[in-house]
Coordinates of C-alpha atoms and ligand atoms in Angstrom, one line a residue:
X12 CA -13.5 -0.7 60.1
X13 CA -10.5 -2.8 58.9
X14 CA -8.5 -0.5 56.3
X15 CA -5.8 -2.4 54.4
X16 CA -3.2 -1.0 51.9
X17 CA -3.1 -2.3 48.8
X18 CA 0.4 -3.8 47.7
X19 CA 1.9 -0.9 50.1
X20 CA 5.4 -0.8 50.1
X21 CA 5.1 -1.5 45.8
X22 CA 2.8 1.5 45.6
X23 CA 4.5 3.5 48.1
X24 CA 7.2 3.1 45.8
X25 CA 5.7 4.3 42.7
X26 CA 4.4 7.2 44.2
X27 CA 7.9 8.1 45.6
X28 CA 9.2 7.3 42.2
X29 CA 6.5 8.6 39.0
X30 CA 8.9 7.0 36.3
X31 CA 7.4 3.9 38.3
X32 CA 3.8 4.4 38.0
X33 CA 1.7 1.8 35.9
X34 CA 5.2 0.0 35.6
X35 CA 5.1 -3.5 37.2
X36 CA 7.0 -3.0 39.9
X37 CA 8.9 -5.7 42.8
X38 CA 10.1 -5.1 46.2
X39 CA 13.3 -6.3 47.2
X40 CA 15.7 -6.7 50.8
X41 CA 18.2 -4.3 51.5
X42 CA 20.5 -6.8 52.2
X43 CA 19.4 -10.2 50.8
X44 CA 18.8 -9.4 47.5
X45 CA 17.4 -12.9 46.2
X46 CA 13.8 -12.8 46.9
X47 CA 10.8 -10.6 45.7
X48 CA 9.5 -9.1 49.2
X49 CA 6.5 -7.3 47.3
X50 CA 4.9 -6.8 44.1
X51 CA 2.9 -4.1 42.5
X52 CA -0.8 -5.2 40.8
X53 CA 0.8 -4.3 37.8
X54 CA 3.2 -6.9 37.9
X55 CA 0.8 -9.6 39.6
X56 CA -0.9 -10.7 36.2
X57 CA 2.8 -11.7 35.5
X58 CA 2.8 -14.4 38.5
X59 CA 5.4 -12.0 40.5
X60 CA 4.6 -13.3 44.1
X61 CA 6.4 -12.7 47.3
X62 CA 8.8 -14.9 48.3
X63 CA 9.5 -15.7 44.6
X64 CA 13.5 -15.7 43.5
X65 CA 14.6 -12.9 41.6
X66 CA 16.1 -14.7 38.4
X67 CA 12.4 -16.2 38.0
X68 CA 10.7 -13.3 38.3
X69 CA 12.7 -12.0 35.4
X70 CA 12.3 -14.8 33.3
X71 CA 8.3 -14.7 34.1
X72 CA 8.6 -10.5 33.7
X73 CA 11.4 -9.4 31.8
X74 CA 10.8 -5.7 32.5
X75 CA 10.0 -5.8 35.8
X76 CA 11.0 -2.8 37.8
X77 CA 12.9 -4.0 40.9
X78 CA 13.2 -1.7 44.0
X79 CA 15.8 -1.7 46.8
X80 CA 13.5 -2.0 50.1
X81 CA 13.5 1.5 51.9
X82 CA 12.1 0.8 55.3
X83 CA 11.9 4.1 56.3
X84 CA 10.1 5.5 53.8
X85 CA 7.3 2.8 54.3
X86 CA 7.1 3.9 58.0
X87 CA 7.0 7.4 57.4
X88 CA 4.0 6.6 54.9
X89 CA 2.4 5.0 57.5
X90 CA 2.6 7.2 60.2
X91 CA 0.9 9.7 57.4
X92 CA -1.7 7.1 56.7
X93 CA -2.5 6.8 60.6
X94 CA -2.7 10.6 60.9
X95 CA -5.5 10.6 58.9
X96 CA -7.3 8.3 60.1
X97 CA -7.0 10.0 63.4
X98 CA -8.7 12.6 62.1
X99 CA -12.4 10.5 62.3
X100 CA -11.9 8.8 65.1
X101 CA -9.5 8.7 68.1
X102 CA -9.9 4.2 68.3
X103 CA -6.9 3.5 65.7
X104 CA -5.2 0.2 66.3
X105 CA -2.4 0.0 64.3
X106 CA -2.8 -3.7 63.3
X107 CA 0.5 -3.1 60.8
X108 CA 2.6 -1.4 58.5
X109 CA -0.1 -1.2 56.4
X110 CA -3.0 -2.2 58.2
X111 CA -5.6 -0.6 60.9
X112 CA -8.3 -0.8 62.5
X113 CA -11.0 2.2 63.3
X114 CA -13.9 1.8 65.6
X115 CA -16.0 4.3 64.3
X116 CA -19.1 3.9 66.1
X117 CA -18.6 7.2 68.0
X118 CA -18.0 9.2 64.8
X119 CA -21.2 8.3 63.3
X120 CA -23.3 11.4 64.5
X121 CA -20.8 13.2 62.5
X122 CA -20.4 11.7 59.3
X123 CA -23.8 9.6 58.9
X124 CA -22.3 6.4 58.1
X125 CA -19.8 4.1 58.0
X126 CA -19.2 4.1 54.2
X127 CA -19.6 8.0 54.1
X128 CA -16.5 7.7 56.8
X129 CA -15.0 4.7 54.4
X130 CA -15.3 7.0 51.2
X131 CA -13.6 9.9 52.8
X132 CA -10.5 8.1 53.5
X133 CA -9.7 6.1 50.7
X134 CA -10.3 9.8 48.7
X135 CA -8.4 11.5 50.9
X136 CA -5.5 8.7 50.8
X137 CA -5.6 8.4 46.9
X138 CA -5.5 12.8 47.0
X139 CA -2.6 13.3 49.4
X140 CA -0.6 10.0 49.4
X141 CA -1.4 8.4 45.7
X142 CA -2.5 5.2 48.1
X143 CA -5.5 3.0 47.3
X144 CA -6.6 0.5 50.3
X145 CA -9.6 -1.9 50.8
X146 CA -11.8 -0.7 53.6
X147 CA -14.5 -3.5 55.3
X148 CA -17.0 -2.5 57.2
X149 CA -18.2 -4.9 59.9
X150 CA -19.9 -5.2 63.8
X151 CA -16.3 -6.3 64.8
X152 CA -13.3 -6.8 63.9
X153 CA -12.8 -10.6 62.7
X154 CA -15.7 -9.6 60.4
X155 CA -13.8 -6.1 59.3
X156 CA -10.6 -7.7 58.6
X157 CA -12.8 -10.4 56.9
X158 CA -14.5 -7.9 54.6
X159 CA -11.2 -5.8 53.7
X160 CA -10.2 -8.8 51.9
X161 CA -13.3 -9.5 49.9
X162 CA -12.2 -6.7 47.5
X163 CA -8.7 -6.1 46.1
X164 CA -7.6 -3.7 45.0
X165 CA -9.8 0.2 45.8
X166 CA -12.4 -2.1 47.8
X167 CA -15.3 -1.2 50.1
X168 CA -17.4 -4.4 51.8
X169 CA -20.2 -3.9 54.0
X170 CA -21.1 -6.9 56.1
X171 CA -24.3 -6.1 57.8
X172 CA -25.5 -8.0 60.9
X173 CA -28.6 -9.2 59.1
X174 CA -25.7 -10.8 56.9
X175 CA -23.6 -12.4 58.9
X176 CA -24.7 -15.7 59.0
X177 CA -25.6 -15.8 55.1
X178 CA -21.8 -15.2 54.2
X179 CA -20.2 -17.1 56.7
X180 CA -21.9 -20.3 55.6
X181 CA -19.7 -21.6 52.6
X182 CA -16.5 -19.3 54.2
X183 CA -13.7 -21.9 54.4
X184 CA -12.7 -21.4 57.7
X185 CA -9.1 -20.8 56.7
X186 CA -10.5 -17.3 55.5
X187 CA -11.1 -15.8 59.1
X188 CA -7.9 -14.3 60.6
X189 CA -6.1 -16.2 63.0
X190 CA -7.6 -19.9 61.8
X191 CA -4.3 -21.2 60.4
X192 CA -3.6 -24.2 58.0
X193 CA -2.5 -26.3 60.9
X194 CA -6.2 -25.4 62.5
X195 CA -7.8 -25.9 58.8
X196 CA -6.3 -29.5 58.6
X197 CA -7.6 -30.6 61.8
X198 CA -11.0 -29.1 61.5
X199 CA -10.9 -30.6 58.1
X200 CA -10.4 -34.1 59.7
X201 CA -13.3 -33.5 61.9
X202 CA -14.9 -33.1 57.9
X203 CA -15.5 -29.2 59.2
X204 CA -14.4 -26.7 56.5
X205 CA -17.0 -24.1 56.3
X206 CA -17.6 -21.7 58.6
X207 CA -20.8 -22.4 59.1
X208 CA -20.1 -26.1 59.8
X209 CA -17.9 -24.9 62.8
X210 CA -20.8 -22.7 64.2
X211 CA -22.9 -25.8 64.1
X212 CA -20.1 -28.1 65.3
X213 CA -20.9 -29.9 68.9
X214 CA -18.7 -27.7 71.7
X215 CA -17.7 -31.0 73.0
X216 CA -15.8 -32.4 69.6
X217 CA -14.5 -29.0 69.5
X218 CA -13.2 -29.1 73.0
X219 CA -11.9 -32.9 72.9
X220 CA -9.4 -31.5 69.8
X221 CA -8.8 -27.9 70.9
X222 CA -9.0 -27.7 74.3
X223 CA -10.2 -24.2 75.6
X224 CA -9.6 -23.3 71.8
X225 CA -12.5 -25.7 70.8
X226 CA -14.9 -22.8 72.7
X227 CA -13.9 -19.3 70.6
X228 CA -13.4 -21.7 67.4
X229 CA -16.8 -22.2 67.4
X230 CA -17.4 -18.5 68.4
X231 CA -15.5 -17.7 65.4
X232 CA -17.5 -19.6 63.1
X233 CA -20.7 -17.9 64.3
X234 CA -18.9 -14.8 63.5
X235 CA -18.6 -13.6 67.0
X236 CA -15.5 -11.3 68.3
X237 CA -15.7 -9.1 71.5
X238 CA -12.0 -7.9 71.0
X239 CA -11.8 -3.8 71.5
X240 CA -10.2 -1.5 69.2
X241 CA -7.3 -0.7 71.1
X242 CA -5.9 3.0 70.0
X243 CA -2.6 4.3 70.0
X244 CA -3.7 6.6 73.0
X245 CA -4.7 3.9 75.0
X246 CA -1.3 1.8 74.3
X247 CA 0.2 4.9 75.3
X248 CA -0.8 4.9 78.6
X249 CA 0.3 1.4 79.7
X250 CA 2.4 1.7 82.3
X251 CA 3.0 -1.9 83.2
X252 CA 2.2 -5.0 81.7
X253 CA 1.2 -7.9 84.6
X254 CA -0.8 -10.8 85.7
X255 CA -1.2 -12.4 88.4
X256 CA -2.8 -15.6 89.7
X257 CA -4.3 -17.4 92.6
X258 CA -3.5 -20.8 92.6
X259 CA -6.8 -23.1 93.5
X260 CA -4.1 -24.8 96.2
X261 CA -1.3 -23.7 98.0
X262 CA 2.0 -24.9 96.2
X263 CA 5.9 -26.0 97.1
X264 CA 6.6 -27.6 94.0
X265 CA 8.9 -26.1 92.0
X266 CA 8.3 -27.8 89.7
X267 CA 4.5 -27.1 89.1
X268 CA 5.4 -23.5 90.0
X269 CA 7.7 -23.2 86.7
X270 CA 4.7 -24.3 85.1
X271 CA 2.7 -21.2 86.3
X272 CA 5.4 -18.6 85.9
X273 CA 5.8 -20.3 82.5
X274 CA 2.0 -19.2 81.9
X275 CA 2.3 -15.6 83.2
X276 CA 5.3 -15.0 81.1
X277 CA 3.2 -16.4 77.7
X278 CA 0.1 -13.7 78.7
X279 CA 2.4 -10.9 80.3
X280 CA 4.1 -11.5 76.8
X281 CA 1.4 -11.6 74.7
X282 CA -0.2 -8.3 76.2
X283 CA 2.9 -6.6 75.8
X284 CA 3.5 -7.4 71.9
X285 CA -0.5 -6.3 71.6
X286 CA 0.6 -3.2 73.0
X287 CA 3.5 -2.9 70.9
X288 CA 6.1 -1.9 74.2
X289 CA 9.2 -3.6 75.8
X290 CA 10.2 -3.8 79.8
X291 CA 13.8 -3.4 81.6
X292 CA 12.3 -4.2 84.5
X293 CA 10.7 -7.9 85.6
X294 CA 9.1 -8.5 88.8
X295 CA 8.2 -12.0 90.4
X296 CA 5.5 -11.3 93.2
X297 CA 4.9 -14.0 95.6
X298 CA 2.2 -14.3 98.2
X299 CA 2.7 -17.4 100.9
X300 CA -0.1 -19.6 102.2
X301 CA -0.2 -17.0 105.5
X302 CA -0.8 -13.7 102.9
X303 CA 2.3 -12.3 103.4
X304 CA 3.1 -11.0 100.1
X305 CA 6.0 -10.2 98.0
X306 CA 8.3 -9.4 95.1
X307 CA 11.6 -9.5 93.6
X308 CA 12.9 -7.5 90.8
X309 CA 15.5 -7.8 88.2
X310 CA 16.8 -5.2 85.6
X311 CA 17.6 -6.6 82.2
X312 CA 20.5 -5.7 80.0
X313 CA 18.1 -4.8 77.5
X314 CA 13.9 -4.0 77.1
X315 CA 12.3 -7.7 76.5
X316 CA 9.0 -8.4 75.5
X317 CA 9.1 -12.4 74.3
X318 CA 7.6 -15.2 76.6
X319 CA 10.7 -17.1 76.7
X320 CA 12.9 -14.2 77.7
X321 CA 10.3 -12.9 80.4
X322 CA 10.0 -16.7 81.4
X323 CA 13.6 -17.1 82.0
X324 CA 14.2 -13.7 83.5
X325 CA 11.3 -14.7 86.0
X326 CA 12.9 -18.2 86.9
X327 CA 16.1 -16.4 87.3
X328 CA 14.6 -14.7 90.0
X329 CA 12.9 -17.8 91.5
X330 CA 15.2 -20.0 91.4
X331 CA 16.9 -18.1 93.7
X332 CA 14.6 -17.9 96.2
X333 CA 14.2 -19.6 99.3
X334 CA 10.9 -20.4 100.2
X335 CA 10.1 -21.0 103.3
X336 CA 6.2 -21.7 102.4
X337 CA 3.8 -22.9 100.2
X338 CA 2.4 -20.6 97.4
X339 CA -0.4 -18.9 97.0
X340 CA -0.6 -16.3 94.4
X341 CA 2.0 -16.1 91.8
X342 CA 2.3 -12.8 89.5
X343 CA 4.6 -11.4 87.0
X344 CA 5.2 -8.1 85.8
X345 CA 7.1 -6.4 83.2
X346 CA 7.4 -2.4 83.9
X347 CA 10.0 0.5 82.7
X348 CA 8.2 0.1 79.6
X349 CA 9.7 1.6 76.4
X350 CA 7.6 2.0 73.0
X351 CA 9.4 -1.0 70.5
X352 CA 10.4 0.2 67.2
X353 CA 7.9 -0.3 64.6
X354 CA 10.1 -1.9 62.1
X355 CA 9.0 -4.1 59.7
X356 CA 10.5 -7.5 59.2
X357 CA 11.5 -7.7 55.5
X358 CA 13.0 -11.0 55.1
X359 CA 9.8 -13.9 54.4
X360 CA 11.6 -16.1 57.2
X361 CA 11.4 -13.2 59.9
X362 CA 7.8 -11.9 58.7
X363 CA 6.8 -15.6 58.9
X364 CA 7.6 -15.6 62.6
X365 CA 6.3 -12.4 63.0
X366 CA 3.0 -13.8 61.5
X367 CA 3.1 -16.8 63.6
X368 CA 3.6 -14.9 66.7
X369 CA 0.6 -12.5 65.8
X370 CA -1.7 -15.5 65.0
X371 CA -0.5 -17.2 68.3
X372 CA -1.2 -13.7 70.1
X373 CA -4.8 -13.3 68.1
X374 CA -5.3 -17.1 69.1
X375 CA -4.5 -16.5 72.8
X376 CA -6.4 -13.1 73.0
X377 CA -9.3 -14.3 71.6
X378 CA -9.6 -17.7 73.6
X379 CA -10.1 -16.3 76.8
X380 CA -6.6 -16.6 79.5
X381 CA -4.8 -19.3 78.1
X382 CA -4.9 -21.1 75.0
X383 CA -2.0 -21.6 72.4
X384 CA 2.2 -21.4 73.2
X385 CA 5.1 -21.9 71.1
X386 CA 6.6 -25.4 71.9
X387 CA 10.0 -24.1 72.5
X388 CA 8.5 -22.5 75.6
X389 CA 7.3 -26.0 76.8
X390 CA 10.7 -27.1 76.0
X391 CA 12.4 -24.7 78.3
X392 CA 12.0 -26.8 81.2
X393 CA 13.8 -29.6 80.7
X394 CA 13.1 -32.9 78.2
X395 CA 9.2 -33.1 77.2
X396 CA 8.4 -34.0 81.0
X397 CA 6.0 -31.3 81.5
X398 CA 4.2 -30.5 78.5
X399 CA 1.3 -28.5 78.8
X400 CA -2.0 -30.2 77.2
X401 CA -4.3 -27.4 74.8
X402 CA -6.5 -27.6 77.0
X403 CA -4.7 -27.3 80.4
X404 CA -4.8 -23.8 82.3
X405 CA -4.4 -22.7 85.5
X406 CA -7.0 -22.7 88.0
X407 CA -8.5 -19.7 89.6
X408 CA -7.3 -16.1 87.7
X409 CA -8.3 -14.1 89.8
X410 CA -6.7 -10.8 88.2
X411 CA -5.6 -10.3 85.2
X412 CA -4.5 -7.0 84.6
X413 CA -2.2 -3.9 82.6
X414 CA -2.2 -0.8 84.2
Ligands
LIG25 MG1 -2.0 -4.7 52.5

């Protein structure tokens, strides 16, 4: 079950604020008070859009209600909203601010069904908070998320198994989460739009113009996602975030060893952010041609959970290392983990790398070990000489890992 809020921080506004209610109603920064961060429905018949500028929106809505951004209030709402929902099943993934994810399927005996589950939510939410949301109901997540969005506002979708394949034909692909426009523009080249299209599409033309991607993009378009529900519980207990691989030959080149520490730092990265912690401590473990294994530490000023600072703390630790043989496993680890603040970013340009790092972490979970990067990680070391093809990744994982 995907549960989305419906223009949250708007409504979460109006409810904080009854003079609000049925008012149309606009979101703006704290600090940069130019830009329309959210709108309520009432105002959307107006054209009031995120990311439009204030002195527009006025002359498109001249009573339009505008609201300083409260950040905490949203959170606190949140934390409410998640409360709840804990209370029919213990697999919440907090996807957002204003977005989760339930796996149900162990509440079922309880409550019958999923829409029985569905309907007691969104009454309970509209009862106690004043919130509506949009609630799909699918065998998995990409399909959830997919179904939340088929009905705004107060929605319920149901896509059924038997229905999968029906609604996915004529889906532009653009509409599953996580296939961007950049993805959309490519596919559209190969004259692929539909969804159904890409499940039909030949794995090799995929593969030539994805690389590793070209395999799940396909998966995708058959509707197919075997990503858990991960809880708050479960996020909880992660204790360390690390991976580790064993290179298909021993290696001495520093060179090509950057290029695998470069990789660990982009998954070690990624699973951190997915479970929404930070680490003071990284660790480089080595293992030498003969098995004799072993690591170096470094504290950090401060907790870091981006690729490129994991990456950089890593070769810090490397680079001064003498090695006195060739490689044979390489691992990195990030540990003395601390929760990160849940704070939203307000500003478009911030949310818009937020988004993209999501997407690149949605991407790169989905497609198996190693998929997607941003290019200023492949620019880290040094001028375009070693960038990484799509579809290159590293031989042999042996173990991948967060304990
Ligand atoms: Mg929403």
């Amino acid at each position: 079950m995907h549960i989305d809020m419906n223009a949250f921080f708007a409504s979460v506004e109006q409810q904080s604020n009854p003079a609000l209610r049925g008012k149309p109603v606009a979101v703006v920064g704290s600090q940069q008070r130019t830009i329309i961060l959210a709108a309520s429905y009432e105002a959307r018949p107006f054209g009031i859009k995120t990311g439009m500028a204030l002195h527009e929106a006025r002359q498109r809505c001249p009573h339009l209600q505008m609201v300083r951004a409260n950040n905490r209030l949203y959170t606190n709402v949140s934390q409410q909203m998640i409360r709840l929902f804990q209370d029919y099943t213990p697999q919440v993934e907090v996807f957002s601010v204003d977005e989760a994810f339930l796996d149900v399927t162990g509440s079922l005996g309880l409550y019958g069904s999923p829409t029985r589950i569905a309907y007691l939510i969104k009454t309970r939410l509209k009862a106690h908070l004043g919130l509506t949301c949009s609630v799909g109901i699918a065998p998995n997540k990409l399909l959830a998320k997919l179904a939340s969005d088929m009905q705004k506002p107060d929605g319920l979708t149901l896509i059924d198994e038997t229905e999968v394949p029906a609604i996915l034909e004529e889906l532009p692909v653009g509409e599953l989460c996580g296939i961007g426009r950049k993805t959309v523009e490519k596919l559209k080249r190969l004259g692929i739009t539909t969804c159904g299209s890409l499940g039909r599409a030949p794995l090799p033309l995929l593969k030539g113009h994805f690389g590793v991607v070209g395999e799940q993009l396909l998966l995708m378009g058959r509707g197919v996602d075997r990503r858990p529900v991960v809880s708050l519980d479960q996020e909880a207990e992660v204790k360390t975030v690390s991976h580790s691989m064993t290179l298909r030959q021993d290696v001495s080149e520093r060179e090509a060893l950057a290029r695998f520490v470069l990789q660990l730092s982009e998954m070690v990265g990624r699973r951190a952010r997915r479970y929404g912690v930070s680490g003071r401590t990284v660790t480089l473990v080595l293992r030498y041609a003969d098995f004799t294994t072993f690591s170096r530490q470094q504290q950090q000023g401060e907790a870091i959970f981006r690729s490129d600072q994991i990456y950089k703390a890593v070769m810090n630790i490397l680079d001064r290392l003498l090695l006195s043989q060739p490689i044979r496993l390489l691992g990195v680890r990030l540990s003395t983990l601390e929760r990160r603040e849940q704070q939203m970013p307000l500003l478009p340009e911030e949310r818009r790398k937020e988004a993209l790092a999501a997407s690149l972490d949605l991407v790169n979970d989905r497609y198996g070990e190693f998929a997607v990067m941003p290019g200023n990680l492949l620019q880290l070391k040094g001028k375009g000489s070693h960038v990484i093809s799509p579809a290159w990744r590293p031989e042999g994982i042996r173990n991948v890992g967060v304990q």
